[in-house]
C-alpha cells in the first residue's frame, strides 16, 4: 500500500474531518505547526489526531497540546521555516501533499514555494487561486500536481467535469450555476411566499450562513468560485473584473452597521424590494436564483430570473447546481447537482483529490 505524506494547513471544520487514514507528518493552524520529529519515518498517531480535533473544536490553539510524544510545536516564523524544511526534505524524494484547508490568503507564498520544491498541492481554500492571475498561473503551472475540486462545489465533481470536457476537445461556451448553499436555500424559500428577513434569520439559525450573513449575501464567495471556473475556461481576469450584485446596499455593510443592527433593523428594510422581484419573476412563470454566469468574455454574479422547469429553477434547499453548455451539451446541458457545502463533504472532496495524486508517489 502506498504511503502519501500530508502536511495539513488549517485544522478548522474541514481539516478536522480529514487525515486519519493518511500519513500526516504535520498540522498547521494560524499560530503554530505541530510536526513529527522524524519526518521520513514517523506520523501523527490517530489518538493525537483525535485530540487535535477536540482541541480545535473548542477554539484552542495547537500550542495548547500537552502530551506531544515524538512531536514538536513550532510558532510563527519558525513554523513557516519548518514547513519549508519539510517540503524540501520530502518534496522531490518521497513526495509531499500540502493540503490547504484554511480560509487564509496568507498561505499563497508557502504554496508557491512548495511547488518549487516538488510538492503536490490540494486546495479547499479558494483565496490562493483567486489572487492575481499571475499567482494562479504559478499555482497551476504543473496541472498534474495540483487539485482544487473542493474550492467550488465541496465534494461535487465540478472541476473534474469541466477539465474532462475541455480535454476531449469539446469547447465550453457557457456555465451557469448556483454555487452557494446558503443563497440557494434563501431563494427557494422565497418562492413559498416567505419574507426575505425571516428566511435569512432562519438560515442563520440552521447554521447555513456565516456568523455575519452579509458574508453570504454580498456574493463574494460565489464570485471567487466563478473566477476559478472562468480561469479554467481561459479567461485572463481578476476578482475585480467580475460584476457582483450584492443583496444588501453599501450603507448596510460591515463598515456602516453592526451584525445585530443588520439582522434586526437592516434586513426588514429589504423585504419589500426583494418581495417585488420575486413577484415579478413569478408573474412570468419564472423563479429568482442567485447565480454565477460565465459566457464568452463575460463573468457576472447576481440575481437572475430563470424558468421554473430548468435544473436551476427546480433547485430546492441548500444543494448546488451547475449547468455546463458546450458543443456536445448544447441543447441538453451537463448538469451537476448535490450537496455543495458542509465540512464532511468538503473534506471528502479533499481526500478524493489526494487519492487522485497517488500515482505520483513512490
XYZ file of C-alpha atoms in Angstrom:
362
model
C 0.000 0.000 0.000
C 1.293 3.463 -0.889
C 2.001 5.941 1.876
C 1.197 9.546 0.982
C 2.818 12.101 3.327
C 0.465 15.030 4.014
C 1.042 18.352 5.740
C -2.353 19.838 6.633
C -2.638 23.626 6.598
C -5.706 24.644 8.561
C -7.486 22.424 11.062
C -10.845 24.145 11.296
C -14.105 22.464 10.337
C -12.894 20.895 7.086
C -9.451 19.955 8.356
C -10.893 18.133 11.381
C -12.871 15.823 9.085
C -9.728 14.798 7.203
C -6.498 12.964 7.616
C -6.741 9.934 9.915
C -6.114 7.385 7.121
C -3.114 9.274 5.721
C 0.491 9.633 6.911
C 0.049 13.081 8.393
C 3.502 14.482 9.196
C 2.386 17.935 10.317
C -0.621 20.146 11.007
C -0.735 23.960 10.992
C -3.227 26.378 12.421
C -2.999 30.168 12.195
C -0.491 30.348 15.065
C 1.650 27.226 15.069
C 2.801 23.984 13.455
C 2.803 20.547 15.063
C 5.258 18.223 13.291
C 6.738 14.791 13.979
C 10.421 14.729 14.889
C 11.321 12.184 12.200
C 9.539 13.380 9.052
C 10.677 10.432 6.916
C 9.562 7.600 9.192
C 7.008 8.864 11.713
C 3.451 10.153 11.511
C 0.923 11.761 13.815
C -0.867 8.892 15.572
C -4.646 8.512 15.498
C -5.051 9.282 19.198
C -3.146 12.544 18.798
C -5.167 13.471 15.699
C -8.374 12.915 17.664
C -7.025 15.068 20.480
C -6.206 17.809 17.951
C -9.778 17.653 16.636
C -11.091 18.017 20.175
C -8.812 20.968 20.954
C -9.607 22.807 17.707
C -13.345 22.212 18.178
C -13.094 24.027 21.496
C -11.432 27.016 19.801
C -7.981 26.446 21.305
C -4.609 26.593 19.534
C -2.382 23.649 18.682
C 0.134 25.124 21.102
C -2.182 24.149 23.986
C -1.421 20.444 23.393
C 0.260 18.950 26.447
C 1.403 15.411 25.550
C 3.397 15.812 22.325
C 5.096 12.399 22.300
C 7.506 12.277 19.340
C 6.352 15.660 18.028
C 7.314 19.282 18.388
C 5.481 22.630 18.264
C 6.829 25.484 16.125
C 5.400 29.005 16.236
C 5.096 31.981 13.868
C 8.126 32.459 11.563
C 9.739 29.326 12.999
C 6.664 27.353 11.916
C 6.810 28.729 8.377
C 10.512 27.863 8.122
C 9.829 24.323 9.373
C 7.117 23.794 6.732
C 9.635 24.732 4.027
C 12.195 22.394 5.591
C 9.670 19.530 5.454
C 8.793 20.378 1.839
C 12.488 20.462 0.928
C 13.113 17.083 2.526
C 10.095 15.219 1.113
C 9.055 17.169 -1.992
C 11.420 15.575 -4.508
C 12.120 12.340 -2.614
C 9.060 10.516 -1.301
C 6.732 13.374 -2.271
C 4.515 15.526 -0.076
C 0.954 16.864 -0.313
C 0.374 20.345 1.074
C -3.370 20.294 1.804
C -4.676 23.840 2.350
C -7.971 23.611 4.240
C -7.645 27.099 5.713
C -9.559 30.213 4.673
C -6.464 32.420 4.567
C -4.802 34.332 1.737
C -1.506 34.134 3.647
C -0.843 30.551 2.533
C -0.122 31.648 -1.059
C 3.638 32.208 -0.694
C 4.004 28.916 1.175
C 2.183 27.037 -1.594
C 4.306 28.660 -4.310
C 7.483 27.614 -2.507
C 6.051 24.122 -2.108
C 5.526 23.900 -5.881
C 9.139 24.918 -6.497
C 10.229 22.138 -4.117
C 8.270 19.454 -5.984
C 5.263 19.189 -3.660
C 1.703 18.403 -4.711
C -0.963 20.934 -3.745
C -4.565 20.177 -2.748
C -6.858 23.103 -2.005
C -10.179 23.623 -0.286
C -9.098 27.240 0.231
C -10.279 29.469 -2.646
C -8.178 32.523 -1.857
C -4.813 31.425 -3.335
C -6.499 30.575 -6.653
C -8.420 33.873 -6.727
C -5.441 36.151 -6.167
C -3.874 37.877 -9.183
C -3.842 35.945 -12.462
C -0.038 35.636 -12.304
C -0.351 33.805 -8.990
C -2.987 31.478 -10.485
C -0.613 30.759 -13.374
C 2.139 29.844 -10.915
C -0.075 27.539 -8.851
C -1.408 25.726 -11.932
C 1.880 25.676 -13.878
C 2.069 21.886 -13.422
C -1.594 20.929 -13.517
C -0.885 17.298 -12.702
C 0.472 18.327 -9.295
C -2.483 20.431 -8.135
C -6.087 19.566 -7.299
C -8.768 22.002 -6.121
C -12.156 20.334 -6.564
C -13.368 21.424 -3.124
C -12.877 25.129 -3.853
C -16.021 25.291 -5.994
C -18.551 22.602 -5.099
C -17.276 20.898 -1.933
C -17.367 17.225 -2.958
C -19.197 17.722 -6.266
C -17.118 16.872 -9.390
C -17.435 20.307 -10.991
C -13.746 20.928 -11.748
C -13.211 17.321 -12.879
C -16.188 17.508 -15.238
C -15.053 20.785 -16.783
C -11.465 19.627 -17.309
C -12.700 16.331 -18.759
C -14.985 18.092 -21.259
C -12.205 20.503 -22.259
C -9.598 17.758 -22.625
C -11.913 15.922 -25.042
C -11.717 18.921 -27.386
C -15.296 19.991 -26.668
C -15.298 23.792 -26.161
C -17.423 25.049 -23.265
C -19.422 28.132 -24.240
C -21.429 28.753 -21.085
C -21.559 27.849 -17.400
C -24.381 28.915 -15.106
C -24.567 27.737 -11.532
C -25.992 28.201 -8.072
C -22.812 27.805 -6.041
C -23.948 28.939 -2.600
C -25.928 26.523 -0.473
C -26.965 29.474 1.687
C -28.296 31.577 -1.177
C -29.855 28.524 -2.845
C -31.809 27.900 0.350
C -32.832 31.564 0.660
C -34.032 31.811 -2.950
C -36.047 28.571 -2.865
C -37.713 29.570 0.420
C -38.780 32.921 -1.062
C -40.807 31.019 -3.678
C -43.119 29.829 -0.916
C -44.084 33.431 -0.099
C -41.824 33.770 2.922
C -40.354 37.160 3.801
C -36.670 37.777 2.992
C -35.648 38.858 6.503
C -37.365 35.817 8.051
C -35.685 33.424 5.606
C -32.205 34.858 6.251
C -32.702 34.668 10.013
C -33.896 31.083 9.676
C -30.872 30.213 7.525
C -28.635 31.671 10.227
C -30.438 29.669 12.914
C -29.924 26.474 10.887
C -26.207 27.206 10.565
C -26.321 27.789 6.797
C -24.894 31.312 6.943
C -21.634 32.714 8.220
C -21.830 34.394 11.666
C -22.284 37.630 9.706
C -24.878 36.768 6.983
C -23.509 39.597 4.843
C -20.522 37.358 4.067
C -23.003 35.212 2.105
C -25.437 37.892 0.905
C -22.643 40.039 -0.559
C -21.904 37.400 -3.198
C -18.099 37.475 -2.922
C -17.821 33.783 -2.070
C -19.773 32.938 -5.246
C -17.597 35.415 -7.173
C -14.424 33.592 -6.083
C -15.876 30.288 -7.275
C -16.924 31.901 -10.564
C -13.416 33.303 -11.031
C -11.855 29.852 -10.657
C -14.238 28.433 -13.277
C -13.731 31.373 -15.651
C -9.954 30.978 -15.440
C -10.307 27.280 -16.219
C -12.090 28.337 -19.414
C -9.163 30.596 -20.293
C -10.408 34.000 -19.147
C -7.477 36.192 -18.066
C -9.405 38.110 -15.412
C -9.102 39.081 -11.752
C -11.712 39.277 -8.991
C -12.314 42.993 -9.515
C -13.281 42.314 -13.144
C -16.366 40.325 -12.098
C -19.673 42.175 -11.815
C -21.087 41.210 -8.397
C -24.608 42.190 -7.318
C -24.900 42.258 -3.536
C -28.239 41.560 -1.859
C -27.738 44.490 0.503
C -26.714 48.139 -0.153
C -23.362 49.684 0.792
C -24.916 51.639 3.672
C -25.699 48.320 5.387
C -22.156 46.986 5.037
C -19.861 45.919 7.900
C -18.191 49.336 7.946
C -21.539 51.072 8.477
C -23.606 48.952 10.889
C -23.050 46.019 13.245
C -24.173 42.441 12.603
C -27.037 42.746 15.108
C -28.225 46.029 13.583
C -28.153 44.495 10.126
C -30.135 41.423 11.198
C -32.688 43.235 13.354
C -33.102 46.544 11.511
C -31.400 46.347 8.105
C -32.857 43.094 6.762
C -36.536 44.108 7.225
C -35.894 47.211 5.099
C -35.023 44.905 2.181
C -38.204 42.807 2.390
C -40.333 44.961 0.067
C -37.764 45.223 -2.740
C -36.906 41.524 -2.681
C -40.592 40.557 -2.454
C -41.395 42.652 -5.533
C -38.633 40.962 -7.533
C -39.953 37.525 -6.545
C -43.493 38.540 -7.569
C -42.368 39.912 -10.939
C -40.500 36.697 -11.727
C -43.486 34.551 -10.660
C -45.842 36.567 -12.924
C -43.732 35.411 -15.891
C -43.638 31.792 -14.738
C -40.053 32.218 -13.554
C -38.150 31.992 -10.279
C -35.262 34.017 -8.842
C -31.888 32.376 -8.348
C -28.566 33.822 -7.208
C -26.167 32.505 -9.839
C -22.821 32.900 -11.488
C -22.871 33.237 -15.274
C -19.780 32.651 -17.405
C -20.253 33.125 -21.138
C -17.740 34.293 -23.711
C -15.688 37.011 -22.044
C -18.458 37.754 -19.550
C -18.388 36.676 -15.890
C -21.015 38.002 -13.502
C -22.704 37.099 -10.224
C -26.162 38.095 -9.035
C -29.921 37.549 -9.121
C -31.391 36.163 -12.312
C -34.857 35.107 -13.429
C -34.911 31.517 -14.668
C -37.663 29.151 -15.915
C -39.226 27.022 -13.189
C -38.655 23.832 -15.165
C -34.898 24.197 -15.777
C -32.433 22.428 -13.415
C -31.665 25.666 -11.566
C -35.350 26.561 -11.414
C -36.171 23.225 -9.795
C -33.462 23.694 -7.170
C -34.689 23.368 -3.587
C -32.896 23.676 -0.275
C -29.140 24.113 0.064
C -27.975 21.981 -2.884
C -25.631 23.369 -5.536
C -26.425 23.061 -9.239
C -24.119 23.735 -12.190
C -25.190 23.654 -15.854
C -22.386 23.281 -18.424
C -23.089 24.072 -22.097
C -20.702 23.030 -24.867
C -20.813 21.861 -28.480
C -21.822 18.371 -27.342
C -24.016 19.651 -24.500
C -25.620 22.492 -26.436
C -29.335 21.777 -26.100
C -29.230 19.495 -23.065
C -26.562 20.762 -20.633
C -24.335 18.640 -18.453
C -25.918 19.125 -15.012
C -24.118 18.520 -11.721
C -26.213 18.704 -8.561
C -25.814 17.772 -4.923
C -24.664 18.954 -1.528
C -22.247 21.778 -2.168
C -21.362 22.700 1.387
C -20.529 21.131 4.740
C -17.283 20.154 6.409
C -17.696 16.435 5.765
C -18.493 16.736 2.046
C -15.691 19.264 1.544
C -13.225 17.010 3.386
C -14.359 14.091 1.209
C -13.533 16.204 -1.839
C -10.065 16.977 -0.463
C -9.452 13.294 0.284
C -10.540 12.318 -3.243
C -8.110 14.888 -4.655
C -5.245 13.449 -2.574
C -6.064 9.923 -3.730
C -6.161 11.193 -7.333
C -2.480 12.147 -6.930
C -1.380 8.749 -5.655
C 0.362 7.663 -8.888
C 2.902 10.472 -8.316
C 4.098 8.824 -5.088
C 6.600 6.014 -4.819
